mmCIF file of C-alpha atoms in Angstrom:
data_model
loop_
_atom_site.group_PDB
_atom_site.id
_atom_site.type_symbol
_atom_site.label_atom_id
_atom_site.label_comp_id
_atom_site.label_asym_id
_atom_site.label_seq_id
_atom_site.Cartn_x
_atom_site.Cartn_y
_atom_site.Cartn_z
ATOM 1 C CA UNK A 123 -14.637 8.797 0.941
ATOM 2 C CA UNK A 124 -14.648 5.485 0.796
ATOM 3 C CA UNK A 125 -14.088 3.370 4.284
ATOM 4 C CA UNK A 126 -12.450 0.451 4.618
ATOM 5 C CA UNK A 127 -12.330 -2.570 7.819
ATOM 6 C CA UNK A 128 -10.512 -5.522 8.000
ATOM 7 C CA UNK A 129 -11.289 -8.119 10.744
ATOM 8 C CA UNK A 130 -9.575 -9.267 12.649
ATOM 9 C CA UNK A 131 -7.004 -6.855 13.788
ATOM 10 C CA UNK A 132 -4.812 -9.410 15.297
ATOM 11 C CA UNK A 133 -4.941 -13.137 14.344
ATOM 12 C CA UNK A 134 -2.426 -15.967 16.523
ATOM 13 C CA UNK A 135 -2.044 -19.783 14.715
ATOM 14 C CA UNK A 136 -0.635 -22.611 15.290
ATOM 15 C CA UNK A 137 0.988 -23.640 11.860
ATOM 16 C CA UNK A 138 -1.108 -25.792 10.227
ATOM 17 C CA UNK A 139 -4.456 -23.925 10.782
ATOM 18 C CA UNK A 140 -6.546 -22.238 8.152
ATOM 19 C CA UNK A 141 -7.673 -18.974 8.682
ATOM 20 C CA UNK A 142 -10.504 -16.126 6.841
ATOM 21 C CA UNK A 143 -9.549 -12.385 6.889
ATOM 22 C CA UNK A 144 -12.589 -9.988 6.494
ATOM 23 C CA UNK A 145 -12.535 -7.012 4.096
ATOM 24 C CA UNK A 146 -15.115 -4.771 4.019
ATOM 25 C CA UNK A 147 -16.091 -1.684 2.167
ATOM 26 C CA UNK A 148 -18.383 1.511 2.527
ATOM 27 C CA UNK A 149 -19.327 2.119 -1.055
ATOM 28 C CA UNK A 150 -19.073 0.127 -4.593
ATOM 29 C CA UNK A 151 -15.378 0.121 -5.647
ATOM 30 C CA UNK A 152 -13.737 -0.429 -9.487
ATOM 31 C CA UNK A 153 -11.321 -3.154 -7.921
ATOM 32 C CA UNK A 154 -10.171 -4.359 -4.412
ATOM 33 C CA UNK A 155 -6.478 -5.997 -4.017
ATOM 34 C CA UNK A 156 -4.789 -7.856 -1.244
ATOM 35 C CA UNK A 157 -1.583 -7.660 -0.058
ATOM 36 C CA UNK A 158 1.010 -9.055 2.567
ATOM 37 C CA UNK A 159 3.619 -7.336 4.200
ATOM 38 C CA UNK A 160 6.009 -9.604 5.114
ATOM 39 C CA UNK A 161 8.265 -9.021 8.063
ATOM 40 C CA UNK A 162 10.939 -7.272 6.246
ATOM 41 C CA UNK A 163 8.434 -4.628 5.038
ATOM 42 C CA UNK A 164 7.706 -5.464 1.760
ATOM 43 C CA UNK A 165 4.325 -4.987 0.501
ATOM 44 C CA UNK A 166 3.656 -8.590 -2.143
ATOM 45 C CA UNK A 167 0.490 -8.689 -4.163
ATOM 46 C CA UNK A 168 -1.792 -11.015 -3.223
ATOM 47 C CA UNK A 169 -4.859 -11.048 -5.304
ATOM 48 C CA UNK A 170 -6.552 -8.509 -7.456
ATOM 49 C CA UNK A 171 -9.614 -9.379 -7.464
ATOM 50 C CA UNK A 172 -12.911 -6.834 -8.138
ATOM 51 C CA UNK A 173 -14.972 -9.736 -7.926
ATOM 52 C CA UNK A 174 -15.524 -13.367 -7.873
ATOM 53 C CA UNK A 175 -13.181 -16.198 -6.390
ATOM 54 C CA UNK A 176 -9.908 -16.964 -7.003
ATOM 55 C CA UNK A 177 -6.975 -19.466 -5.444
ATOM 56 C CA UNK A 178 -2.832 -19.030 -5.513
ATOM 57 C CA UNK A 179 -1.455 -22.370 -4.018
ATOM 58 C CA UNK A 180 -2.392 -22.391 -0.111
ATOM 59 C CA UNK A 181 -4.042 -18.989 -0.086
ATOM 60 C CA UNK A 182 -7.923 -17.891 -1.915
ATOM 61 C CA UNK A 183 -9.930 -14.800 -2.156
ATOM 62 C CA UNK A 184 -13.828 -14.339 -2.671
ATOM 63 C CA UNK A 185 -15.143 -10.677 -2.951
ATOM 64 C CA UNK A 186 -18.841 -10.027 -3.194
ATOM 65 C CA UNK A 187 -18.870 -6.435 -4.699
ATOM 66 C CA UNK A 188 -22.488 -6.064 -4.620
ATOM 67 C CA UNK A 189 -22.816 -7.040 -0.719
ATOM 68 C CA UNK A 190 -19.539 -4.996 -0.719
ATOM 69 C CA UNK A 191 -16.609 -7.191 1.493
ATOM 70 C CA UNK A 192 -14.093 -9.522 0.371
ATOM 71 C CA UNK A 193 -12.435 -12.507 2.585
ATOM 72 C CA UNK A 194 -8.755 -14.036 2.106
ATOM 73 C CA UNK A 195 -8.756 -17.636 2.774
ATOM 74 C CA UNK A 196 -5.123 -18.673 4.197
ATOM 75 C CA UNK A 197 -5.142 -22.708 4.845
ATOM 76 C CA UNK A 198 -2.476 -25.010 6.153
ATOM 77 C CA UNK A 199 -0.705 -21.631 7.302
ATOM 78 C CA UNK A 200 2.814 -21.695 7.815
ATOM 79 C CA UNK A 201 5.081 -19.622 9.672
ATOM 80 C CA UNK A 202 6.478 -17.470 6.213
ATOM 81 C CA UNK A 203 2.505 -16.246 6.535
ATOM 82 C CA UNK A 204 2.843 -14.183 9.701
ATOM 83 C CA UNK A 205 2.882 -10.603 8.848
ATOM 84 C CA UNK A 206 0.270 -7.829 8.212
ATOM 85 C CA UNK A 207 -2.446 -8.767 5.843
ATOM 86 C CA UNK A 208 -4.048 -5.695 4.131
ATOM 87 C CA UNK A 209 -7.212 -5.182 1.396
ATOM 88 C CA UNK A 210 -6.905 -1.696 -0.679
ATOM 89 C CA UNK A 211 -10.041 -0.234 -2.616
ATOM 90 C CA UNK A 212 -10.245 2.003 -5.535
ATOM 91 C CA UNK A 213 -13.618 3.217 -6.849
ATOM 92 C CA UNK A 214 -16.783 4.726 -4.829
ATOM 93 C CA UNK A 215 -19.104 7.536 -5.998
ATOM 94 C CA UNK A 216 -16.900 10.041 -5.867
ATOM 95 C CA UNK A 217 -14.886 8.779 -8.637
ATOM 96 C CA UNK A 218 -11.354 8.619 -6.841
ATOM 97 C CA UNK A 219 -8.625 7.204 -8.644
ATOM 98 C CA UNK A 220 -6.612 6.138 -5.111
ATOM 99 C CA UNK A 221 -6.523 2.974 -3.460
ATOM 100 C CA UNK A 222 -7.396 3.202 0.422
ATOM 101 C CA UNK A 223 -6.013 0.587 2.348
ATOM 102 C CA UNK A 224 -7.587 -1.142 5.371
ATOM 103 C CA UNK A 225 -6.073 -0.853 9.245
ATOM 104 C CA UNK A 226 -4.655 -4.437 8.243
ATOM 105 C CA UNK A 227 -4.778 -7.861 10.162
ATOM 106 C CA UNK A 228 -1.721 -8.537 11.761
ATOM 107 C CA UNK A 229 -1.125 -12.652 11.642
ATOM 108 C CA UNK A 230 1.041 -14.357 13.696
ATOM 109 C CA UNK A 231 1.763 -18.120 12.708
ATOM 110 C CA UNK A 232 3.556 -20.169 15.544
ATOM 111 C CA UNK A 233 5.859 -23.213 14.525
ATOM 112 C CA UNK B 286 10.733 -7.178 -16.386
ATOM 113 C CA UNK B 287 11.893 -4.537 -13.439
ATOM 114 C CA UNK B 288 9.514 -3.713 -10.548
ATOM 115 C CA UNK B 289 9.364 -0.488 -8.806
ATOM 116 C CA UNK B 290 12.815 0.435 -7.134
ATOM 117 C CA UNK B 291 12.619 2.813 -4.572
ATOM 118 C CA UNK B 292 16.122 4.755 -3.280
ATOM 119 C CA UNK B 293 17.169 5.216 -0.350
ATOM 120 C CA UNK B 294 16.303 1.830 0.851
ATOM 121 C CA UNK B 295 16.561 3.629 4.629
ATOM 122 C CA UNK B 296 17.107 7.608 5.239
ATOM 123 C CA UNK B 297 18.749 8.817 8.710
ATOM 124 C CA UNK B 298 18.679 12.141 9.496
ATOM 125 C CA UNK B 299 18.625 15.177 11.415
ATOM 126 C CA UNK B 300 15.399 17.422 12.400
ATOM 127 C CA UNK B 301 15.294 20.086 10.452
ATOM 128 C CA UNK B 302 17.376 18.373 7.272
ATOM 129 C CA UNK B 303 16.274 17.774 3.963
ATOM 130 C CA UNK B 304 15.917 14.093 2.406
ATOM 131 C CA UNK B 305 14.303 13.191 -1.460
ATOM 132 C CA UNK B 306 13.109 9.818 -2.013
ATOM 133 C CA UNK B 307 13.118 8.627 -5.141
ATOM 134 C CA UNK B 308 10.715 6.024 -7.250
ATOM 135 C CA UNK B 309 11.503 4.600 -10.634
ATOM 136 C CA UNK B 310 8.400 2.801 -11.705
ATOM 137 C CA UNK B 311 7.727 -0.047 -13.982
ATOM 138 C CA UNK B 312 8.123 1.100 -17.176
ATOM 139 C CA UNK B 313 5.355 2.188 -19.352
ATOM 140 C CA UNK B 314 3.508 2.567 -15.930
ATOM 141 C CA UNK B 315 1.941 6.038 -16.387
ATOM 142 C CA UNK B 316 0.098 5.917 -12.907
ATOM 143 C CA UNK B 317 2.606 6.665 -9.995
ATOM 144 C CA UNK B 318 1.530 7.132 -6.082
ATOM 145 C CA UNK B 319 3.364 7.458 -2.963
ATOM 146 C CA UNK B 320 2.132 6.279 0.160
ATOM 147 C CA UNK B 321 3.510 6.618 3.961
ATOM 148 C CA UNK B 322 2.887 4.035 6.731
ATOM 149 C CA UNK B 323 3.855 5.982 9.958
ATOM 150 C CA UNK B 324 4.302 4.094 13.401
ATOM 151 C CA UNK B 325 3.342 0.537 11.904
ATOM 152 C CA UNK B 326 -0.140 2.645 11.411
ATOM 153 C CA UNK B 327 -2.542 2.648 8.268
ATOM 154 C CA UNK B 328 -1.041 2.892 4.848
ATOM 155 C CA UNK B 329 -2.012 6.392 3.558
ATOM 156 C CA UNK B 330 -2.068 7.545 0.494
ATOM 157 C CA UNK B 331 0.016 10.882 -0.381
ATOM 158 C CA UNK B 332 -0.782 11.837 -4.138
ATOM 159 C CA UNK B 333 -1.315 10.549 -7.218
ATOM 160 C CA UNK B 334 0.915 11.321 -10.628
ATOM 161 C CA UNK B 335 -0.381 10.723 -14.270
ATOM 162 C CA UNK B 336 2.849 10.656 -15.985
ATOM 163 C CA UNK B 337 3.753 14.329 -14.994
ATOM 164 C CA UNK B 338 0.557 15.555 -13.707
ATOM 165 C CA UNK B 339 -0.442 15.729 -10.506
ATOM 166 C CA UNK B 340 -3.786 13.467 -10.428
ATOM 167 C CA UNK B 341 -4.672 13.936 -7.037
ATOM 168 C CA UNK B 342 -2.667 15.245 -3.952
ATOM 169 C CA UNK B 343 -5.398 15.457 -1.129
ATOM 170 C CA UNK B 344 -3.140 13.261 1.294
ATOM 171 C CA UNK B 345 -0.107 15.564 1.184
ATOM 172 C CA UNK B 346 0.304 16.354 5.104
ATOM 173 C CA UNK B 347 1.587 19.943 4.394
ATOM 174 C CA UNK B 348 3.605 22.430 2.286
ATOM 175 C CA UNK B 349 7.197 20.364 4.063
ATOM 176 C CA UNK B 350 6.297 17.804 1.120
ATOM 177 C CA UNK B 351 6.748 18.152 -2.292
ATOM 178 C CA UNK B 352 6.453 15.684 -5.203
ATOM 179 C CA UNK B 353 7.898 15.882 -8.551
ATOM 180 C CA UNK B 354 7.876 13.786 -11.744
ATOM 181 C CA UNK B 355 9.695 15.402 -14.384
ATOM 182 C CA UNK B 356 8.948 13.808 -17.567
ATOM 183 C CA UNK B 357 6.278 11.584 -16.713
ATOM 184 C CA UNK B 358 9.038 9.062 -15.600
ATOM 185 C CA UNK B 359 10.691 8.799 -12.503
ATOM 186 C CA UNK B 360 9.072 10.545 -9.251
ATOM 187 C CA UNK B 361 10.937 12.198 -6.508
ATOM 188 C CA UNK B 362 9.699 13.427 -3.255
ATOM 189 C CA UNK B 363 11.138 16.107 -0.997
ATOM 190 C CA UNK B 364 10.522 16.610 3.089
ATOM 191 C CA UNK B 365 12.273 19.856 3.650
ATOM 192 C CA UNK B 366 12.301 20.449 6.653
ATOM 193 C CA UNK B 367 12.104 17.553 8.026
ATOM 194 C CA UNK B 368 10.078 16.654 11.058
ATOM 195 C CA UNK B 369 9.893 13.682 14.031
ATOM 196 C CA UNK B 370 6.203 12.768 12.773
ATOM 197 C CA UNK B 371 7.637 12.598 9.264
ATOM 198 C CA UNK B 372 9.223 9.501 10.447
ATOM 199 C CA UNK B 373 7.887 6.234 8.671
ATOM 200 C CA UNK B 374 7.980 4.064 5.788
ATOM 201 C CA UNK B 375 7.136 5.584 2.441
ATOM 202 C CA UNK B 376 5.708 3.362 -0.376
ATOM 203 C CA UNK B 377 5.830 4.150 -4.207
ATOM 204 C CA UNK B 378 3.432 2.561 -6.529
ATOM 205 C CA UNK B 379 2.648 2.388 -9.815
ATOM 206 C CA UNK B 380 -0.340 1.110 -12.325
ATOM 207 C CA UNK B 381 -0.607 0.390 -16.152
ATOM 208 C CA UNK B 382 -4.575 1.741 -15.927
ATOM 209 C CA UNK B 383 -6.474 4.547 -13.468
ATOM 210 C CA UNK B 384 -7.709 1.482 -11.427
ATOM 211 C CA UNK B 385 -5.478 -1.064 -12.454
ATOM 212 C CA UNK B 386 -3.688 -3.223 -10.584
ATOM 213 C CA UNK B 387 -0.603 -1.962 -8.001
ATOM 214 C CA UNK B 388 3.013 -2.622 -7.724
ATOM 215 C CA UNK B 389 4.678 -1.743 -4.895
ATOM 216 C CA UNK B 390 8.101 -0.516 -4.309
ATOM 217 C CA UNK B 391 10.326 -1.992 -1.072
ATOM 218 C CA UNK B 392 9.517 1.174 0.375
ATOM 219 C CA UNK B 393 12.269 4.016 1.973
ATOM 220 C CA UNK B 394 12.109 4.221 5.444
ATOM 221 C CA UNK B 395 13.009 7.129 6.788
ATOM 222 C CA UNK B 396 14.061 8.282 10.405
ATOM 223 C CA UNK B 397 13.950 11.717 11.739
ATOM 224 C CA UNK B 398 16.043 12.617 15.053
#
């Protein structure tokens, strides 16, 4: 199946610094999300985004399907960012229907 | 519109107990899956429901686990009996389209003693 990397594991800012969170992928996938899980557990949809660029406010996402990875630009972070930051991929050769999430990045944003 | 509601929000109990989670998911959502996160781990998937079929249920961990979704609607999911390692978070999800975009549930964390 498909695998799935996200780099860093573990990211410490000082609020106010901009960050890029690495996504990549094994095979070709159908479509690629992002996600945050905030502190109280709650898994918030970032992006979906297959391919191509797109921006939400303070936060972007680029994925290059073809060279298969995908980055999440976070900029001016602020301390409501720190959590666990995680890409999910559906697709490959095989045909599967199920997402498969990355090990996550896990973001800590000090005041 | 109304996401996907997940109940119990948090499940306590007893090794060798039974506890069903339940997912409502957004409606006309015919995709459902359930994930687990154990141990602030990876999020893995369990199975996959389109409306009442099972789709795909590779990730079930064993024969303790059983998923229903009578009707093609709302989606239950049994541990019986329950073990320590069953422990975790457990995420419902749904989708409009096979590879469409996912909603997330607040999850039901559950705690096995």
């Amino acid at each position: 199946g498909i695998q799935v990397e996200q780099s860093p594991p573990d990211l410490i800012l000082q609020e106010g610094a901009n960050s890029t969170l690495r996504c990549n992928f094994s095979d070709s996938v159908n479509n690629l999300q992002w996600f945050h899980q905030n502190p109280w557990g709650q898994l918030i949809n970032l992006f979906y985004i297959p391919s191509g660029t797109k921006q939400n406010g303070r936060l972007s996402a680029t994925t290059v399907a073809t060279e298969r990875y995908s980055l999440l630009y976070i900029s001016s972070s602020q301390t409501t960012d720190s959590g666990v930051y995680f890409c999910a991929v559906v697709g490959g050769a095989s045909g599967t229907y199920k997402y498969i999430f990355g090990t996550g990045t896990r973001l800590k944003v000090l005041a | 519109e109304a996401g996907v509601t997940q109940f119990p929000s948090h499940s306590v109990i007893e090794k060798g107990q039974t506890v069903t989670l339940r997912c409502d998911p957004i409606s006309g959502h015919d995709n459902l899956y359930w994930y687990r996160r154990v141990m602030g781990k990876e999020i893995k998937f369990l199975l996959h429901f389109v409306k009442e079929s099972k789709q795909d249920e590779s990730g079930m961990p064993n024969n303790r686990f059983l998923a229903e979704r009578t009707g093609g609607t709302y989606s239950t999911l049994k541990v019986q009996p329950a073990e320590l390692e069953d422990s975790g978070v457990y995420f419902c999800a749904s989708s409009q389209q096979l590879t469409g975009e996912l909603f997330f549930g607040e999850g039901s964390r559950l705690t096995v003693l």
